Protein backbone atom coordinates (compact mmCIF):
# COMPACT_ATOMS: atom_id res chain seq x y z
CA UNK A 1 0.00 0.00 0.00
CA UNK A 2 1.02 3.60 -0.51
CA UNK A 3 -0.65 4.85 2.67
CA UNK A 4 -1.89 3.73 6.08
CA UNK A 5 -4.94 4.57 8.16
CA UNK A 6 -4.40 7.06 10.95
CA UNK A 7 -7.02 5.18 12.93
CA UNK A 8 -5.26 1.84 12.42
CA UNK A 9 -1.73 2.84 13.45
CA UNK A 10 -1.72 2.01 17.14
CA UNK A 11 1.14 -0.43 16.47
CA UNK A 12 3.31 2.57 15.53
CA UNK A 13 2.53 4.32 18.81
CA UNK A 14 3.22 1.24 20.92
CA UNK A 15 6.42 0.37 19.04
CA UNK A 16 7.87 3.81 19.76
CA UNK A 17 6.82 3.60 23.41
CA UNK A 18 8.17 0.08 23.93
CA UNK A 19 11.46 0.89 22.20
CA UNK A 20 12.22 3.71 24.64
CA UNK A 21 11.16 1.59 27.62
CA UNK A 22 13.39 -1.27 26.44
CA UNK A 23 16.40 1.05 26.01
CA UNK A 24 16.13 3.35 29.02
CA UNK A 25 19.17 1.90 30.77
CA UNK A 26 21.32 2.38 27.68
CA UNK A 27 20.10 5.97 27.29
CA UNK A 28 21.03 6.78 30.87
CA UNK A 29 24.45 5.19 30.39
CA UNK A 30 25.06 7.39 27.34
CA UNK A 31 23.82 10.46 29.20
CA UNK A 32 25.98 9.66 32.22
CA UNK A 33 29.18 10.04 30.21
CA UNK A 34 28.81 13.81 29.82
CA UNK A 35 25.44 14.62 31.44
CA UNK A 36 23.63 13.88 34.66
CA UNK A 37 22.65 10.36 33.63
CA UNK A 38 18.89 10.76 34.04
CA UNK A 39 17.80 10.89 30.39
CA UNK A 40 16.79 7.25 30.26
CA UNK A 41 15.11 7.42 33.66
CA UNK A 42 13.00 10.41 32.71
CA UNK A 43 12.12 9.03 29.27
CA UNK A 44 11.19 5.67 30.78
CA UNK A 45 8.94 7.40 33.30
CA UNK A 46 7.04 9.38 30.67
CA UNK A 47 6.74 6.59 28.12
CA UNK A 48 5.69 4.05 30.77
CA UNK A 49 3.05 6.43 32.12
CA UNK A 50 1.72 6.85 28.59
CA UNK A 51 1.65 3.10 28.01
CA UNK A 52 -0.36 2.70 31.19
CA UNK A 53 -2.75 5.48 30.19
CA UNK A 54 -3.38 3.89 26.80
CA UNK A 55 -3.83 0.50 28.42
CA UNK A 56 -3.22 -1.48 25.27
CA UNK A 57 -6.34 -0.15 23.54
CA UNK A 58 -6.48 0.68 19.86
CA UNK A 59 -5.69 4.34 19.27
CA UNK A 60 -5.09 6.43 16.20
CA UNK A 61 -1.59 7.67 15.45
CA UNK A 62 -2.57 11.23 16.27
CA UNK A 63 -4.44 10.30 19.46
CA UNK A 64 -1.63 8.12 20.80
CA UNK A 65 1.10 10.65 20.15
CA UNK A 66 -1.02 13.45 21.58
CA UNK A 67 -1.35 11.53 24.86
CA UNK A 68 2.39 10.86 24.81
CA UNK A 69 3.22 14.50 24.14
CA UNK A 70 0.98 15.82 26.89
CA UNK A 71 2.36 13.29 29.36
CA UNK A 72 5.95 14.22 28.60
CA UNK A 73 5.25 17.94 28.97
CA UNK A 74 3.28 17.63 32.20
CA UNK A 75 5.10 14.81 33.97
CA UNK A 76 8.75 14.89 32.97
CA UNK A 77 11.29 17.34 34.34
CA UNK A 78 14.40 18.73 32.72
CA UNK A 79 14.64 19.89 29.13
CA UNK A 80 13.76 16.67 27.31
CA UNK A 81 10.18 16.36 28.56
CA UNK A 82 9.04 19.67 27.05
CA UNK A 83 11.16 19.08 23.93
CA UNK A 84 9.86 15.63 23.09
CA UNK A 85 6.43 16.58 24.39
CA UNK A 86 6.31 19.41 21.88
CA UNK A 87 7.52 17.09 19.11
CA UNK A 88 4.80 14.51 19.68
CA UNK A 89 2.01 17.05 20.27
CA UNK A 90 2.91 18.95 17.09
CA UNK A 91 3.21 15.64 15.23
CA UNK A 92 -0.30 14.70 16.40
CA UNK A 93 -1.67 18.14 15.56
CA UNK A 94 -0.24 17.96 12.04
CA UNK A 95 -1.93 14.66 11.18
CA UNK A 96 -5.09 14.63 13.32
CA UNK A 97 -7.37 15.45 10.36
CA UNK A 98 -5.61 13.14 7.91
CA UNK A 99 -7.47 9.85 7.52
CA UNK A 100 -5.10 8.18 5.08
CA UNK A 101 -1.45 9.04 5.69
CA UNK A 102 0.61 8.75 2.52
CA UNK A 103 4.27 9.63 2.04
CA UNK A 104 3.54 13.32 1.43
CA UNK A 105 1.26 13.61 4.45
CA UNK A 106 3.84 11.90 6.66
CA UNK A 107 6.51 14.29 5.40
CA UNK A 108 4.29 17.27 6.20
CA UNK A 109 3.66 15.83 9.67
CA UNK A 110 7.39 15.49 10.33
CA UNK A 111 7.90 19.07 9.15
CA UNK A 112 5.14 20.29 11.46
CA UNK A 113 6.69 18.52 14.42
CA UNK A 114 10.13 19.94 13.65
CA UNK A 115 8.83 23.49 13.26
CA UNK A 116 7.04 23.19 16.58
CA UNK A 117 10.26 22.14 18.27
CA UNK A 118 12.29 24.86 16.58
CA UNK A 119 9.89 27.49 17.91
CA UNK A 120 10.54 26.15 21.39
CA UNK A 121 14.22 25.20 21.16
CA UNK A 122 16.94 27.16 19.35
CA UNK A 123 19.38 24.26 19.02
CA UNK A 124 20.61 23.65 15.50
CA UNK A 125 22.60 21.01 13.65
CA UNK A 126 26.13 20.95 15.00
CA UNK A 127 25.21 21.78 18.61
CA UNK A 128 25.35 18.11 19.71
CA UNK A 129 21.64 17.68 20.45
CA UNK A 130 18.73 15.63 19.16
CA UNK A 131 18.50 18.10 16.25
CA UNK A 132 21.61 16.44 14.83
CA UNK A 133 19.49 13.33 14.35
CA UNK A 134 16.09 14.83 13.60
CA UNK A 135 16.99 17.44 10.99
CA UNK A 136 19.13 15.18 8.74
CA UNK A 137 16.52 12.41 9.04
CA UNK A 138 13.73 14.68 7.82
CA UNK A 139 15.94 16.13 5.09
CA UNK A 140 16.80 12.60 3.98
CA UNK A 141 13.12 11.69 3.86
CA UNK A 142 12.28 14.80 1.83
CA UNK A 143 15.15 14.11 -0.57
CA UNK A 144 13.83 10.59 -1.09
CA UNK A 145 10.39 11.95 -1.99
CA UNK A 146 11.94 14.49 -4.35
CA UNK A 147 13.81 11.63 -5.99
CA UNK A 148 10.58 9.74 -6.63
CA UNK A 149 11.08 6.99 -4.06
CA UNK A 150 8.08 5.20 -2.59
CA UNK A 151 6.95 5.46 1.03
CA UNK A 152 8.93 2.46 2.32
CA UNK A 153 12.14 3.51 0.57
CA UNK A 154 11.80 7.05 1.91
CA UNK A 155 11.38 5.68 5.44
CA UNK A 156 14.51 3.56 4.99
CA UNK A 157 16.40 6.69 3.91
CA UNK A 158 15.08 8.50 6.97
CA UNK A 159 16.40 5.73 9.20
CA UNK A 160 19.80 5.81 7.48
CA UNK A 161 20.17 9.57 7.90
CA UNK A 162 18.97 9.43 11.50
CA UNK A 163 21.65 6.88 12.33
CA UNK A 164 24.32 8.98 10.58
CA UNK A 165 23.12 12.05 12.44
CA UNK A 166 23.29 10.29 15.79
CA UNK A 167 26.80 9.04 15.08
CA UNK A 168 27.92 12.52 13.98
CA UNK A 169 27.43 13.79 17.54
CA UNK A 170 30.29 11.59 18.73
CA UNK A 171 32.84 13.98 17.22
CA UNK A 172 31.08 17.17 18.26
CA UNK A 173 31.69 19.52 21.16
CA UNK A 174 28.49 20.23 23.10
CA UNK A 175 27.29 23.82 22.77
CA UNK A 176 24.00 23.59 24.68
CA UNK A 177 22.96 22.17 28.03
CA UNK A 178 24.87 20.69 30.94
CA UNK A 179 27.46 19.03 28.68
CA UNK A 180 28.46 22.40 27.18
CA UNK A 181 30.39 23.18 30.38
CA UNK A 182 32.80 20.36 29.53
CA UNK A 183 33.99 21.95 26.31
CA UNK A 184 36.41 19.67 24.47
CA UNK A 185 35.85 16.95 27.06
CA UNK A 186 32.37 16.44 25.61
CA UNK A 187 33.90 15.25 22.36
CA UNK A 188 34.18 11.50 21.79
CA UNK A 189 30.79 10.36 23.12
CA UNK A 190 27.29 10.30 21.70
CA UNK A 191 24.66 12.83 22.67
CA UNK A 192 21.86 11.15 24.63
CA UNK A 193 19.09 13.17 22.97
CA UNK A 194 20.40 12.34 19.51
CA UNK A 195 20.52 8.69 20.56
CA UNK A 196 16.94 8.59 21.82
CA UNK A 197 15.74 10.50 18.77
CA UNK A 198 17.33 7.87 16.54
CA UNK A 199 15.50 5.13 18.46
CA UNK A 200 12.21 7.01 18.12
CA UNK A 201 12.53 7.59 14.39
CA UNK A 202 13.73 4.06 13.67
CA UNK A 203 10.95 2.42 15.69
CA UNK A 204 8.38 4.70 14.07
CA UNK A 205 9.62 3.93 10.57
CA UNK A 206 9.87 0.17 11.18
CA UNK A 207 6.30 0.01 12.47
CA UNK A 208 4.93 2.03 9.56
CA UNK A 209 6.75 -0.20 7.06
CA UNK A 210 5.03 -3.19 8.70
CA UNK A 211 1.54 -1.79 8.03
CA UNK A 212 2.13 -0.41 4.54
PDB file of C-alpha atoms in Angstrom:
ATOM      1  CA  UNK A   1       0.000   0.000   0.000  1.00  0.00           C
ATOM      2  CA  UNK A   2       1.017   3.604  -0.513  1.00  0.00           C
ATOM      3  CA  UNK A   3      -0.652   4.853   2.672  1.00  0.00           C
ATOM      4  CA  UNK A   4      -1.893   3.725   6.077  1.00  0.00           C
ATOM      5  CA  UNK A   5      -4.940   4.574   8.160  1.00  0.00           C
ATOM      6  CA  UNK A   6      -4.397   7.065  10.954  1.00  0.00           C
ATOM      7  CA  UNK A   7      -7.023   5.181  12.928  1.00  0.00           C
ATOM      8  CA  UNK A   8      -5.257   1.840  12.421  1.00  0.00           C
ATOM      9  CA  UNK A   9      -1.735   2.839  13.445  1.00  0.00           C
ATOM     10  CA  UNK A  10      -1.723   2.005  17.143  1.00  0.00           C
ATOM     11  CA  UNK A  11       1.144  -0.427  16.471  1.00  0.00           C
ATOM     12  CA  UNK A  12       3.306   2.565  15.533  1.00  0.00           C
ATOM     13  CA  UNK A  13       2.531   4.316  18.810  1.00  0.00           C
ATOM     14  CA  UNK A  14       3.224   1.237  20.922  1.00  0.00           C
ATOM     15  CA  UNK A  15       6.418   0.369  19.044  1.00  0.00           C
ATOM     16  CA  UNK A  16       7.867   3.808  19.756  1.00  0.00           C
ATOM     17  CA  UNK A  17       6.822   3.603  23.415  1.00  0.00           C
ATOM     18  CA  UNK A  18       8.173   0.083  23.931  1.00  0.00           C
ATOM     19  CA  UNK A  19      11.463   0.886  22.198  1.00  0.00           C
ATOM     20  CA  UNK A  20      12.219   3.707  24.637  1.00  0.00           C
ATOM     21  CA  UNK A  21      11.156   1.592  27.619  1.00  0.00           C
ATOM     22  CA  UNK A  22      13.389  -1.265  26.441  1.00  0.00           C
ATOM     23  CA  UNK A  23      16.403   1.052  26.008  1.00  0.00           C
ATOM     24  CA  UNK A  24      16.125   3.348  29.019  1.00  0.00           C
ATOM     25  CA  UNK A  25      19.169   1.901  30.770  1.00  0.00           C
ATOM     26  CA  UNK A  26      21.316   2.381  27.682  1.00  0.00           C
ATOM     27  CA  UNK A  27      20.096   5.971  27.289  1.00  0.00           C
ATOM     28  CA  UNK A  28      21.033   6.782  30.873  1.00  0.00           C
ATOM     29  CA  UNK A  29      24.449   5.190  30.389  1.00  0.00           C
ATOM     30  CA  UNK A  30      25.059   7.387  27.338  1.00  0.00           C
ATOM     31  CA  UNK A  31      23.825  10.459  29.199  1.00  0.00           C
ATOM     32  CA  UNK A  32      25.983   9.661  32.216  1.00  0.00           C
ATOM     33  CA  UNK A  33      29.179  10.038  30.206  1.00  0.00           C
ATOM     34  CA  UNK A  34      28.805  13.811  29.825  1.00  0.00           C
ATOM     35  CA  UNK A  35      25.441  14.616  31.438  1.00  0.00           C
ATOM     36  CA  UNK A  36      23.627  13.884  34.661  1.00  0.00           C
ATOM     37  CA  UNK A  37      22.648  10.359  33.628  1.00  0.00           C
ATOM     38  CA  UNK A  38      18.892  10.758  34.044  1.00  0.00           C
ATOM     39  CA  UNK A  39      17.803  10.893  30.388  1.00  0.00           C
ATOM     40  CA  UNK A  40      16.793   7.246  30.256  1.00  0.00           C
ATOM     41  CA  UNK A  41      15.114   7.415  33.660  1.00  0.00           C
ATOM     42  CA  UNK A  42      12.999  10.409  32.709  1.00  0.00           C
ATOM     43  CA  UNK A  43      12.123   9.031  29.270  1.00  0.00           C
ATOM     44  CA  UNK A  44      11.191   5.671  30.783  1.00  0.00           C
ATOM     45  CA  UNK A  45       8.945   7.403  33.299  1.00  0.00           C
ATOM     46  CA  UNK A  46       7.036   9.382  30.671  1.00  0.00           C
ATOM     47  CA  UNK A  47       6.737   6.593  28.121  1.00  0.00           C
ATOM     48  CA  UNK A  48       5.693   4.052  30.769  1.00  0.00           C
ATOM     49  CA  UNK A  49       3.052   6.430  32.125  1.00  0.00           C
ATOM     50  CA  UNK A  50       1.719   6.851  28.587  1.00  0.00           C
ATOM     51  CA  UNK A  51       1.652   3.098  28.015  1.00  0.00           C
ATOM     52  CA  UNK A  52      -0.359   2.699  31.194  1.00  0.00           C
ATOM     53  CA  UNK A  53      -2.754   5.479  30.194  1.00  0.00           C
ATOM     54  CA  UNK A  54      -3.377   3.894  26.803  1.00  0.00           C
ATOM     55  CA  UNK A  55      -3.830   0.502  28.420  1.00  0.00           C
ATOM     56  CA  UNK A  56      -3.223  -1.482  25.265  1.00  0.00           C
ATOM     57  CA  UNK A  57      -6.335  -0.147  23.539  1.00  0.00           C
ATOM     58  CA  UNK A  58      -6.484   0.681  19.864  1.00  0.00           C
ATOM     59  CA  UNK A  59      -5.691   4.342  19.272  1.00  0.00           C
ATOM     60  CA  UNK A  60      -5.089   6.426  16.200  1.00  0.00           C
ATOM     61  CA  UNK A  61      -1.589   7.667  15.454  1.00  0.00           C
ATOM     62  CA  UNK A  62      -2.571  11.233  16.270  1.00  0.00           C
ATOM     63  CA  UNK A  63      -4.441  10.302  19.458  1.00  0.00           C
ATOM     64  CA  UNK A  64      -1.630   8.119  20.801  1.00  0.00           C
ATOM     65  CA  UNK A  65       1.098  10.649  20.146  1.00  0.00           C
ATOM     66  CA  UNK A  66      -1.023  13.446  21.577  1.00  0.00           C
ATOM     67  CA  UNK A  67      -1.348  11.533  24.856  1.00  0.00           C
ATOM     68  CA  UNK A  68       2.395  10.859  24.814  1.00  0.00           C
ATOM     69  CA  UNK A  69       3.224  14.496  24.144  1.00  0.00           C
ATOM     70  CA  UNK A  70       0.979  15.824  26.894  1.00  0.00           C
ATOM     71  CA  UNK A  71       2.357  13.292  29.362  1.00  0.00           C
ATOM     72  CA  UNK A  72       5.955  14.222  28.600  1.00  0.00           C
ATOM     73  CA  UNK A  73       5.252  17.943  28.972  1.00  0.00           C
ATOM     74  CA  UNK A  74       3.284  17.630  32.202  1.00  0.00           C
ATOM     75  CA  UNK A  75       5.096  14.813  33.972  1.00  0.00           C
ATOM     76  CA  UNK A  76       8.754  14.888  32.969  1.00  0.00           C
ATOM     77  CA  UNK A  77      11.292  17.337  34.341  1.00  0.00           C
ATOM     78  CA  UNK A  78      14.396  18.731  32.722  1.00  0.00           C
ATOM     79  CA  UNK A  79      14.641  19.887  29.132  1.00  0.00           C
ATOM     80  CA  UNK A  80      13.763  16.671  27.312  1.00  0.00           C
ATOM     81  CA  UNK A  81      10.181  16.355  28.561  1.00  0.00           C
ATOM     82  CA  UNK A  82       9.044  19.666  27.054  1.00  0.00           C
ATOM     83  CA  UNK A  83      11.157  19.079  23.931  1.00  0.00           C
ATOM     84  CA  UNK A  84       9.858  15.634  23.086  1.00  0.00           C
ATOM     85  CA  UNK A  85       6.435  16.583  24.390  1.00  0.00           C
ATOM     86  CA  UNK A  86       6.309  19.410  21.879  1.00  0.00           C
ATOM     87  CA  UNK A  87       7.523  17.090  19.113  1.00  0.00           C
ATOM     88  CA  UNK A  88       4.796  14.513  19.680  1.00  0.00           C
ATOM     89  CA  UNK A  89       2.011  17.045  20.267  1.00  0.00           C
ATOM     90  CA  UNK A  90       2.907  18.946  17.093  1.00  0.00           C
ATOM     91  CA  UNK A  91       3.206  15.635  15.234  1.00  0.00           C
ATOM     92  CA  UNK A  92      -0.299  14.700  16.405  1.00  0.00           C
ATOM     93  CA  UNK A  93      -1.672  18.142  15.558  1.00  0.00           C
ATOM     94  CA  UNK A  94      -0.237  17.959  12.040  1.00  0.00           C
ATOM     95  CA  UNK A  95      -1.925  14.661  11.182  1.00  0.00           C
ATOM     96  CA  UNK A  96      -5.095  14.632  13.324  1.00  0.00           C
ATOM     97  CA  UNK A  97      -7.366  15.452  10.365  1.00  0.00           C
ATOM     98  CA  UNK A  98      -5.610  13.140   7.912  1.00  0.00           C
ATOM     99  CA  UNK A  99      -7.465   9.848   7.523  1.00  0.00           C
ATOM    100  CA  UNK A 100      -5.102   8.181   5.076  1.00  0.00           C
ATOM    101  CA  UNK A 101      -1.450   9.042   5.686  1.00  0.00           C
ATOM    102  CA  UNK A 102       0.612   8.748   2.520  1.00  0.00           C
ATOM    103  CA  UNK A 103       4.266   9.625   2.042  1.00  0.00           C
ATOM    104  CA  UNK A 104       3.544  13.316   1.427  1.00  0.00           C
ATOM    105  CA  UNK A 105       1.262  13.610   4.448  1.00  0.00           C
ATOM    106  CA  UNK A 106       3.837  11.896   6.655  1.00  0.00           C
ATOM    107  CA  UNK A 107       6.514  14.287   5.403  1.00  0.00           C
ATOM    108  CA  UNK A 108       4.294  17.268   6.198  1.00  0.00           C
ATOM    109  CA  UNK A 109       3.662  15.827   9.665  1.00  0.00           C
ATOM    110  CA  UNK A 110       7.386  15.495  10.327  1.00  0.00           C
ATOM    111  CA  UNK A 111       7.898  19.074   9.154  1.00  0.00           C
ATOM    112  CA  UNK A 112       5.144  20.292  11.463  1.00  0.00           C
ATOM    113  CA  UNK A 113       6.693  18.525  14.420  1.00  0.00           C
ATOM    114  CA  UNK A 114      10.132  19.944  13.646  1.00  0.00           C
ATOM    115  CA  UNK A 115       8.835  23.494  13.260  1.00  0.00           C
ATOM    116  CA  UNK A 116       7.036  23.189  16.576  1.00  0.00           C
ATOM    117  CA  UNK A 117      10.258  22.143  18.272  1.00  0.00           C
ATOM    118  CA  UNK A 118      12.294  24.863  16.578  1.00  0.00           C
ATOM    119  CA  UNK A 119       9.894  27.489  17.908  1.00  0.00           C
ATOM    120  CA  UNK A 120      10.544  26.155  21.387  1.00  0.00           C
ATOM    121  CA  UNK A 121      14.216  25.204  21.158  1.00  0.00           C
ATOM    122  CA  UNK A 122      16.938  27.158  19.355  1.00  0.00           C
ATOM    123  CA  UNK A 123      19.376  24.260  19.021  1.00  0.00           C
ATOM    124  CA  UNK A 124      20.614  23.650  15.497  1.00  0.00           C
ATOM    125  CA  UNK A 125      22.597  21.008  13.648  1.00  0.00           C
ATOM    126  CA  UNK A 126      26.134  20.948  15.004  1.00  0.00           C
ATOM    127  CA  UNK A 127      25.213  21.777  18.609  1.00  0.00           C
ATOM    128  CA  UNK A 128      25.353  18.112  19.713  1.00  0.00           C
ATOM    129  CA  UNK A 129      21.639  17.682  20.450  1.00  0.00           C
ATOM    130  CA  UNK A 130      18.726  15.628  19.162  1.00  0.00           C
ATOM    131  CA  UNK A 131      18.503  18.103  16.255  1.00  0.00           C
ATOM    132  CA  UNK A 132      21.615  16.438  14.827  1.00  0.00           C
ATOM    133  CA  UNK A 133      19.489  13.331  14.345  1.00  0.00           C
ATOM    134  CA  UNK A 134      16.092  14.833  13.599  1.00  0.00           C
ATOM    135  CA  UNK A 135      16.986  17.440  10.987  1.00  0.00           C
ATOM    136  CA  UNK A 136      19.127  15.177   8.743  1.00  0.00           C
ATOM    137  CA  UNK A 137      16.519  12.408   9.035  1.00  0.00           C
ATOM    138  CA  UNK A 138      13.731  14.682   7.821  1.00  0.00           C
ATOM    139  CA  UNK A 139      15.936  16.125   5.090  1.00  0.00           C
ATOM    140  CA  UNK A 140      16.802  12.595   3.983  1.00  0.00           C
ATOM    141  CA  UNK A 141      13.124  11.690   3.863  1.00  0.00           C
ATOM    142  CA  UNK A 142      12.277  14.796   1.828  1.00  0.00           C
ATOM    143  CA  UNK A 143      15.146  14.107  -0.573  1.00  0.00           C
ATOM    144  CA  UNK A 144      13.828  10.588  -1.091  1.00  0.00           C
ATOM    145  CA  UNK A 145      10.393  11.953  -1.988  1.00  0.00           C
ATOM    146  CA  UNK A 146      11.941  14.487  -4.351  1.00  0.00           C
ATOM    147  CA  UNK A 147      13.810  11.626  -5.994  1.00  0.00           C
ATOM    148  CA  UNK A 148      10.582   9.742  -6.629  1.00  0.00           C
ATOM    149  CA  UNK A 149      11.080   6.992  -4.062  1.00  0.00           C
ATOM    150  CA  UNK A 150       8.080   5.200  -2.589  1.00  0.00           C
ATOM    151  CA  UNK A 151       6.954   5.455   1.029  1.00  0.00           C
ATOM    152  CA  UNK A 152       8.929   2.457   2.320  1.00  0.00           C
ATOM    153  CA  UNK A 153      12.139   3.506   0.571  1.00  0.00           C
ATOM    154  CA  UNK A 154      11.797   7.049   1.908  1.00  0.00           C
ATOM    155  CA  UNK A 155      11.382   5.676   5.442  1.00  0.00           C
ATOM    156  CA  UNK A 156      14.510   3.564   4.988  1.00  0.00           C
ATOM    157  CA  UNK A 157      16.402   6.687   3.908  1.00  0.00           C
ATOM    158  CA  UNK A 158      15.080   8.503   6.969  1.00  0.00           C
ATOM    159  CA  UNK A 159      16.405   5.726   9.199  1.00  0.00           C
ATOM    160  CA  UNK A 160      19.797   5.814   7.480  1.00  0.00           C
ATOM    161  CA  UNK A 161      20.175   9.571   7.902  1.00  0.00           C
ATOM    162  CA  UNK A 162      18.966   9.427  11.502  1.00  0.00           C
ATOM    163  CA  UNK A 163      21.654   6.879  12.326  1.00  0.00           C
ATOM    164  CA  UNK A 164      24.315   8.980  10.584  1.00  0.00           C
ATOM    165  CA  UNK A 165      23.121  12.054  12.443  1.00  0.00           C
ATOM    166  CA  UNK A 166      23.287  10.293  15.790  1.00  0.00           C
ATOM    167  CA  UNK A 167      26.805   9.041  15.078  1.00  0.00           C
ATOM    168  CA  UNK A 168      27.917  12.517  13.976  1.00  0.00           C
ATOM    169  CA  UNK A 169      27.433  13.787  17.538  1.00  0.00           C
ATOM    170  CA  UNK A 170      30.286  11.586  18.729  1.00  0.00           C
ATOM    171  CA  UNK A 171      32.843  13.983  17.219  1.00  0.00           C
ATOM    172  CA  UNK A 172      31.084  17.174  18.255  1.00  0.00           C
ATOM    173  CA  UNK A 173      31.690  19.518  21.162  1.00  0.00           C
ATOM    174  CA  UNK A 174      28.489  20.230  23.098  1.00  0.00           C
ATOM    175  CA  UNK A 175      27.287  23.822  22.771  1.00  0.00           C
ATOM    176  CA  UNK A 176      24.002  23.587  24.677  1.00  0.00           C
ATOM    177  CA  UNK A 177      22.960  22.172  28.032  1.00  0.00           C
ATOM    178  CA  UNK A 178      24.871  20.690  30.937  1.00  0.00           C
ATOM    179  CA  UNK A 179      27.456  19.026  28.678  1.00  0.00           C
ATOM    180  CA  UNK A 180      28.458  22.401  27.178  1.00  0.00           C
ATOM    181  CA  UNK A 181      30.386  23.176  30.382  1.00  0.00           C
ATOM    182  CA  UNK A 182      32.799  20.360  29.528  1.00  0.00           C
ATOM    183  CA  UNK A 183      33.987  21.948  26.309  1.00  0.00           C
ATOM    184  CA  UNK A 184      36.408  19.666  24.471  1.00  0.00           C
ATOM    185  CA  UNK A 185      35.849  16.949  27.062  1.00  0.00           C
ATOM    186  CA  UNK A 186      32.366  16.439  25.608  1.00  0.00           C
ATOM    187  CA  UNK A 187      33.905  15.247  22.358  1.00  0.00           C
ATOM    188  CA  UNK A 188      34.176  11.498  21.794  1.00  0.00           C
ATOM    189  CA  UNK A 189      30.793  10.357  23.125  1.00  0.00           C
ATOM    190  CA  UNK A 190      27.294  10.299  21.697  1.00  0.00           C
ATOM    191  CA  UNK A 191      24.656  12.827  22.671  1.00  0.00           C
ATOM    192  CA  UNK A 192      21.859  11.154  24.634  1.00  0.00           C
ATOM    193  CA  UNK A 193      19.092  13.165  22.966  1.00  0.00           C
ATOM    194  CA  UNK A 194      20.398  12.345  19.507  1.00  0.00           C
ATOM    195  CA  UNK A 195      20.525   8.689  20.562  1.00  0.00           C
ATOM    196  CA  UNK A 196      16.939   8.593  21.821  1.00  0.00           C
ATOM    197  CA  UNK A 197      15.742  10.504  18.765  1.00  0.00           C
ATOM    198  CA  UNK A 198      17.334   7.871  16.539  1.00  0.00           C
ATOM    199  CA  UNK A 199      15.504   5.132  18.462  1.00  0.00           C
ATOM    200  CA  UNK A 200      12.206   7.006  18.125  1.00  0.00           C
ATOM    201  CA  UNK A 201      12.525   7.592  14.388  1.00  0.00           C
ATOM    202  CA  UNK A 202      13.725   4.059  13.668  1.00  0.00           C
ATOM    203  CA  UNK A 203      10.945   2.423  15.687  1.00  0.00           C
ATOM    204  CA  UNK A 204       8.380   4.702  14.074  1.00  0.00           C
ATOM    205  CA  UNK A 205       9.617   3.929  10.565  1.00  0.00           C
ATOM    206  CA  UNK A 206       9.874   0.175  11.178  1.00  0.00           C
ATOM    207  CA  UNK A 207       6.302   0.009  12.473  1.00  0.00           C
ATOM    208  CA  UNK A 208       4.934   2.026   9.559  1.00  0.00           C
ATOM    209  CA  UNK A 209       6.746  -0.197   7.061  1.00  0.00           C
ATOM    210  CA  UNK A 210       5.029  -3.191   8.702  1.00  0.00           C
ATOM    211  CA  UNK A 211       1.540  -1.791   8.034  1.00  0.00           C
ATOM    212  CA  UNK A 212       2.127  -0.405   4.539  1.00  0.00           C
TER     213      UNK A 212
END
